[in-house]
Coordinates of C-alpha atoms and ligand atoms in Angstrom, one line a residue:
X46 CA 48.8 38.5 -5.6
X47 CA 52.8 38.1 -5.0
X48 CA 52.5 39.6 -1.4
X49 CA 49.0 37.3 -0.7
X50 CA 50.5 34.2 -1.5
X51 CA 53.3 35.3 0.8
X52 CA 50.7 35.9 3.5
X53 CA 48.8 32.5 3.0
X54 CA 52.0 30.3 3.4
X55 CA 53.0 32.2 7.1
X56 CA 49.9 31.5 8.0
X57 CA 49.6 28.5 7.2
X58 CA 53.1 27.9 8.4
X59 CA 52.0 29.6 11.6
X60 CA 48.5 27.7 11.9
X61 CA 51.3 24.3 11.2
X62 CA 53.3 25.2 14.2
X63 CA 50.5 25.8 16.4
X64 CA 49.2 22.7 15.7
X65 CA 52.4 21.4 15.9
X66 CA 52.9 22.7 19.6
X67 CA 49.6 21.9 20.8
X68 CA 50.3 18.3 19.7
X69 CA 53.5 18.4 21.9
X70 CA 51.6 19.5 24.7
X71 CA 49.1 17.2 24.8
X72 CA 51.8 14.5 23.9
X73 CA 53.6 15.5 27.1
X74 CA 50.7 15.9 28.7
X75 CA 49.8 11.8 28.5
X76 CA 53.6 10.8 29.1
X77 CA 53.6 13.2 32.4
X78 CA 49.8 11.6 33.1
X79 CA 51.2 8.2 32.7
X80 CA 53.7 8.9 36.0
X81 CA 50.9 10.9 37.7
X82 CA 48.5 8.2 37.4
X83 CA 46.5 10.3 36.0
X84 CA 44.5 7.4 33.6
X85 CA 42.3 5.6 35.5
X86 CA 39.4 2.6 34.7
X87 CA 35.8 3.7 34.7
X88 CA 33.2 0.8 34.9
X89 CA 30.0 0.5 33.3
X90 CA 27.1 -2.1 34.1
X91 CA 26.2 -4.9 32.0
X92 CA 23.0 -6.5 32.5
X93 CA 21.2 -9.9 31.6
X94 CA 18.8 -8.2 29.4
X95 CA 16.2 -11.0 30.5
X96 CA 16.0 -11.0 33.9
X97 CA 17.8 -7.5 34.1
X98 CA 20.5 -9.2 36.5
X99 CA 23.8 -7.6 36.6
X100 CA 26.5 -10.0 35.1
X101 CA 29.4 -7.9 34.6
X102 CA 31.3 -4.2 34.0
X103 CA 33.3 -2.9 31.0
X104 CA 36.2 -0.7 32.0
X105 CA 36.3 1.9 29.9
X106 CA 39.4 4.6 30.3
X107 CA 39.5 7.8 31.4
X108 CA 42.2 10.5 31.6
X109 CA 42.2 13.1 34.5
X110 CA 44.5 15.7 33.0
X111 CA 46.3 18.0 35.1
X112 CA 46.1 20.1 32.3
X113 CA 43.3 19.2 30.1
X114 CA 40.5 18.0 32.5
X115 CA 38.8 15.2 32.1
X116 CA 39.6 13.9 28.5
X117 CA 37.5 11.1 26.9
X118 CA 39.1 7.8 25.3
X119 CA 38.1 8.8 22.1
X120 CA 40.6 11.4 22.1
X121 CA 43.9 10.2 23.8
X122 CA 43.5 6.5 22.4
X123 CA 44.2 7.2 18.9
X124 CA 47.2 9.9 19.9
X125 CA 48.6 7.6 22.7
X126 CA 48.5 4.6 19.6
X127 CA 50.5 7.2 17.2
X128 CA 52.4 7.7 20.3
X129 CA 53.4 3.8 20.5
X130 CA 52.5 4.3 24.3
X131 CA 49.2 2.7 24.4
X132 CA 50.0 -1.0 25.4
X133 CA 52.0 0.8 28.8
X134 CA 49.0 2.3 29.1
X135 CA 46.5 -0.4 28.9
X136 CA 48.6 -2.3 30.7
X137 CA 48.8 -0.5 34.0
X138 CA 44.6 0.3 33.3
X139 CA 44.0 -3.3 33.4
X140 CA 46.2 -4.3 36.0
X141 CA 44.0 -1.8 38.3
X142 CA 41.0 -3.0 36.8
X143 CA 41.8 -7.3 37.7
X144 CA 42.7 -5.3 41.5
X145 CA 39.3 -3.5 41.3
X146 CA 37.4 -6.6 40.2
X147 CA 38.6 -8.5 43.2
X148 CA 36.2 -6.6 45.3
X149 CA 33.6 -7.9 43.5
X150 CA 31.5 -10.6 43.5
X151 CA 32.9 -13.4 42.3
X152 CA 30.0 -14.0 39.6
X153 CA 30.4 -10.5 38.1
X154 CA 32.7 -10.3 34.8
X155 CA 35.6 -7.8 33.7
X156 CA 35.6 -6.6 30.0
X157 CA 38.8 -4.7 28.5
X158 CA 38.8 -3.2 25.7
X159 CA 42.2 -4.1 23.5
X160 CA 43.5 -1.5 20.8
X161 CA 44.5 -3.6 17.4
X162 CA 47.8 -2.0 17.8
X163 CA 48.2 -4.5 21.3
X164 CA 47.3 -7.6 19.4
X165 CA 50.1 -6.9 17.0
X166 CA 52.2 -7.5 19.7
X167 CA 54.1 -10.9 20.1
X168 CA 53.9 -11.3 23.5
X169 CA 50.3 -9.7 24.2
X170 CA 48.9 -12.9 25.1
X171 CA 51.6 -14.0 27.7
X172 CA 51.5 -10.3 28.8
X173 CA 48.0 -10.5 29.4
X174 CA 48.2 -13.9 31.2
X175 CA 51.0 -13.0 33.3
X176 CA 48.6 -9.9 34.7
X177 CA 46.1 -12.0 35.7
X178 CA 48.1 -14.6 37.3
X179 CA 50.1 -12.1 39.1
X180 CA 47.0 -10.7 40.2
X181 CA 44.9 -13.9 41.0
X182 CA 42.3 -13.3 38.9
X183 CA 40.2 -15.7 37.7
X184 CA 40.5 -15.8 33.5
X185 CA 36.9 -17.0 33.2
X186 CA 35.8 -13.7 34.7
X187 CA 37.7 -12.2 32.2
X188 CA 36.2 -10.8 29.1
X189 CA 38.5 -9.1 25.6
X190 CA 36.7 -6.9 23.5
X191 CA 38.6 -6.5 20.1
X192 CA 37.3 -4.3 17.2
X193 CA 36.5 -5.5 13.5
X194 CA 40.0 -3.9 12.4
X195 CA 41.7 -6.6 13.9
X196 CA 40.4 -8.9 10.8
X197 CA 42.5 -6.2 8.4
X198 CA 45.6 -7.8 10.4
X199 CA 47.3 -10.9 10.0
X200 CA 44.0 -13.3 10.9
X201 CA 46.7 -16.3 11.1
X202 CA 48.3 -14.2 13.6
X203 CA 45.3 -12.6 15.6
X204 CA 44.0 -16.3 15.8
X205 CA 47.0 -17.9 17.6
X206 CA 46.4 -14.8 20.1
X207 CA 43.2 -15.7 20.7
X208 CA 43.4 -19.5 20.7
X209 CA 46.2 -19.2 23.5
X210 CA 44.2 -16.7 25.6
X211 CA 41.2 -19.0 25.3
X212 CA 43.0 -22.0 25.8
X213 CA 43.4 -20.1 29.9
X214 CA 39.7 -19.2 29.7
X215 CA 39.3 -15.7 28.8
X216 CA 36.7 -14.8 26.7
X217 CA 36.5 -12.9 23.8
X218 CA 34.2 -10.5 22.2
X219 CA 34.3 -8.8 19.0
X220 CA 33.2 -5.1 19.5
X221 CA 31.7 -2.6 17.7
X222 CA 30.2 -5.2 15.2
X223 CA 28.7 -4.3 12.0
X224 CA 30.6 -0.7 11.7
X225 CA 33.9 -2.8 10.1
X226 CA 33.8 -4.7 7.0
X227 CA 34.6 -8.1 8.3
X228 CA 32.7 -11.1 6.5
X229 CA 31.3 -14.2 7.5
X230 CA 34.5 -16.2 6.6
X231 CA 36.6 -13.9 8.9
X232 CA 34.2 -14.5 11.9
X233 CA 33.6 -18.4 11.7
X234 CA 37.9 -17.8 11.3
X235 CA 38.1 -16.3 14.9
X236 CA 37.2 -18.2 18.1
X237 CA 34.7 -15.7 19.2
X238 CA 31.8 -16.2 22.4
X239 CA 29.7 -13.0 21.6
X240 CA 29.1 -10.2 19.0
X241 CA 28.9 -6.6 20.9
X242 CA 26.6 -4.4 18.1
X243 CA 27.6 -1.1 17.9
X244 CA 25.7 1.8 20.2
X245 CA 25.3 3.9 16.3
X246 CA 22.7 0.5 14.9
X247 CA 20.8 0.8 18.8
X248 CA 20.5 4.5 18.4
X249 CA 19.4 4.6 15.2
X250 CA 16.3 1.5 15.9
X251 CA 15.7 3.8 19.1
X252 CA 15.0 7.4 16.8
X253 CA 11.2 8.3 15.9
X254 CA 10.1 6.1 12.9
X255 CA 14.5 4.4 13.3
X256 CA 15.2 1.3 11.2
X257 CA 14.7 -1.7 13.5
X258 CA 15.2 -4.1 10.6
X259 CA 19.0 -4.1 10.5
X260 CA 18.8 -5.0 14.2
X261 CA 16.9 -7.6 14.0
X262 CA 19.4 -8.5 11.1
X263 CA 22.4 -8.3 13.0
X264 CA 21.1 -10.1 16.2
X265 CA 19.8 -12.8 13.9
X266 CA 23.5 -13.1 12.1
X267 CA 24.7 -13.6 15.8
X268 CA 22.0 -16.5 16.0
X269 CA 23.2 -18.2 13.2
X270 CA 26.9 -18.1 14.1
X271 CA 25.8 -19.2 17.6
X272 CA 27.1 -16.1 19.3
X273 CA 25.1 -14.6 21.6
X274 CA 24.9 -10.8 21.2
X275 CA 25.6 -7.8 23.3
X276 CA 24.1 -4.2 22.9
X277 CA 25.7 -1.5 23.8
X278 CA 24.2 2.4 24.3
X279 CA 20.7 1.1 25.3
X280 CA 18.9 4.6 26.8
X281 CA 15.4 3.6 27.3
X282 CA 12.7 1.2 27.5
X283 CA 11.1 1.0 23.9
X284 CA 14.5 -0.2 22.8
X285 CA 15.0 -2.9 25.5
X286 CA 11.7 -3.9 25.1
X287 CA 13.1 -4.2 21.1
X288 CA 16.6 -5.7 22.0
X289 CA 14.7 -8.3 24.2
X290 CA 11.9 -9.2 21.7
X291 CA 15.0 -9.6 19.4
X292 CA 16.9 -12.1 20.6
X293 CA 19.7 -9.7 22.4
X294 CA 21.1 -11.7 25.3
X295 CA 23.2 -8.8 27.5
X296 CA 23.2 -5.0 27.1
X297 CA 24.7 -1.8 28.5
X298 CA 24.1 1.9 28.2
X299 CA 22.3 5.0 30.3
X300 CA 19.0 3.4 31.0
X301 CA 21.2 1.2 33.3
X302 CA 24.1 3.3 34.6
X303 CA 26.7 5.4 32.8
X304 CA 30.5 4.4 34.1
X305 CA 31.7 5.1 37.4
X306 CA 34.8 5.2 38.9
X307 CA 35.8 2.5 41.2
X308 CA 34.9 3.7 44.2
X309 CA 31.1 4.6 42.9
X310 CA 31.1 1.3 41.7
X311 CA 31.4 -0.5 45.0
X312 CA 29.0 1.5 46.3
X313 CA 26.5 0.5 43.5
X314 CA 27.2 -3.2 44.3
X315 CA 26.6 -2.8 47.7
X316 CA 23.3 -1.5 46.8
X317 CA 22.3 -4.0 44.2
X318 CA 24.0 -6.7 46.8
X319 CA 20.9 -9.7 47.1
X320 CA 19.8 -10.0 49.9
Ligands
C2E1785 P1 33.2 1.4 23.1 O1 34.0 0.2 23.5 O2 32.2 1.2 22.0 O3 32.4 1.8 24.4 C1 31.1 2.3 24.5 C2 31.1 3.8 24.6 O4 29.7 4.2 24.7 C3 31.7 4.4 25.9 O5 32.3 5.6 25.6 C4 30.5 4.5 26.8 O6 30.7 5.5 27.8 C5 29.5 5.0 25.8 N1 28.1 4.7 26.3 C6 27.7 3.7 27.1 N2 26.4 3.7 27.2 C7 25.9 4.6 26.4 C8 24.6 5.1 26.1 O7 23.6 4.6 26.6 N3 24.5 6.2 25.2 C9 25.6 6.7 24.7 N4 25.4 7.8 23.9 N5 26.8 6.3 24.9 C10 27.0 5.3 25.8 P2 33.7 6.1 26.1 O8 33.8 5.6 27.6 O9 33.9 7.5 25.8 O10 34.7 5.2 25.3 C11 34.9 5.4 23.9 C12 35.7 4.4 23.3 O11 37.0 4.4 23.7 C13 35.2 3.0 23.6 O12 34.1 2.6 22.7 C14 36.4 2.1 23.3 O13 36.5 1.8 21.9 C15 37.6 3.1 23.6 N6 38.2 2.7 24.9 C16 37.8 3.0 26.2 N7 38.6 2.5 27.1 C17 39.6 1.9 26.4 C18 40.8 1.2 26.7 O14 41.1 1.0 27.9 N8 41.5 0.7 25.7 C19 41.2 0.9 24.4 N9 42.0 0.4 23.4 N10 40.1 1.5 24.0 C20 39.3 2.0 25.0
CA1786 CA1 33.9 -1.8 24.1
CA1787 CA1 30.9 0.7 20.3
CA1788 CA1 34.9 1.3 20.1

């Protein structure tokens, strides 16, 4: 028994140090990626859900590793947070984003996703200002998307941030809504123009014989608060139909496009270009 217990600790000290390593790597791997450009802003359509008009894109990150491929934000955001490297990050994402949005028409909208970690920040809001100024972009066409953990933070704090960025005339949405455990005080507290439900509540109304009521709940919420709703990870017609019949004023997911890079995404708005 002596000799296994002396076996299970190297291991485990040997599975530690892997670990350990591979960390490293891939924590190299994103500072390296940061000077090689190497994280660059995917775009995904959002549509009117009424008259099935495009009205804007989210940019949602992705990482072309040298090493690792193509690795998905669900991965490096959390390690590039631990990393305290994210707001660099972001930074530069956005700043090609406003650049990207540019070419667009003028009528279509820009959404960012922003970690909690950024909103901590002091000077997030004159950061994010100073982008867009330097860039020309318009702040109306600029859209926020901040997630229910925000409310965990100092809401005195994440209040001022939002008050000052509205006060320029970005907009603000509060993502993933109704996975987080904010309550009704907390939203009414925050200056918010739309509730984004989260992709897990649509794909659940969407399965065979899926609960449609807490939907209907949550759009309805959005109703009452006077904030239109989003929906996000829409796939097929049943569930716009559903979305629509609802109340749901904009929406995203496959059934409309997945995200593209930049260059795809011109091309898609020449297409869709009236005529
Ligand atoms: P999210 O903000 O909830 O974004 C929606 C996710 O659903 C995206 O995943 C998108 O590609 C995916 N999606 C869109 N339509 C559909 C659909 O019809 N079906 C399904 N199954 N999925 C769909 P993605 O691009 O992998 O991004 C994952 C998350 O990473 C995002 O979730 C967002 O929280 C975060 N993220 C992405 N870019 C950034 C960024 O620049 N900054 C920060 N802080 N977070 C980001
Ligand atoms: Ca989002
Ligand atoms: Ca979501
Ligand atoms: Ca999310």
């Amino acid at each position: 028994a002596k000799n296994n217990g002396r076996n299970n600790s190297a291991w485990f000290e040997n599975r530690m140090n892997t670990e350990f390593r591979f960390r490293r790597k891939v924590e190299n791997g994103i500072r390296h990626g940061v000077a090689r450009g190497e994280f660059v802003p995917f775009y995904q359509k959002q549509v009117d859900l009424e008259t099935g008009e495009l009205v804007g894109f989210e940019m949602l990150a992705r990482w072309k590793s040298r090493d690792f491929g193509m690795v998905s934000p669900d991965t490096f955001i959390p390690i590039a947070e631990k990393m305290g490297i994210i707001s660099d990050i972001s930074e530069r994402l956005i700043k090609q984003a406003l650049k990207d949005a540019l070419e667009w028409d003028p009528k279509i909208t820009l959404s960012v996703n922003i970690s909690p970690i950024q909103l901590r920040d002091p000077w997030f809001a004159q950061k994010l200002l100073r982008l867009v100024v330097e860039n020309g972009f318009p702040p109306e066409r600029l859209d926020i998307e901040i997630t229910e953990s925000c409310l965990h933070d100092n809401i005195a704090a994440v209040r001022n941030v939002l008050v000052s960025l509205k006060n320029q005339g970005i907009h603000v949405t509060l993502d993933d809504f109704g996975t987080g455990y904010s309550s009704l005080a907390q939203l009414r507290a925050l200056p918010f123009d739309r509730l984004k439900i989260d992709r897990s509540f649509v794909h659940e109304m969407s399965r065979q014989g899926g609960n449609t009521k807490l939907v209907e709940a949550i759009v309805s919420l959005g109703a009452g608060l006077n904030l239109p709703i989003v929906a996000e990870g829409i796939e097929d017609e049943d569930t716009l139909a559903t979305l629509r019949a609802f109340g749901a004023m904009k929406g995203q997911g496959f059934l409309y496009g997945q995200p593209e890079d930049a260059r795809k995404t011109l091309e898609l708005l020449a297409a869709t270009k009236p005529s």
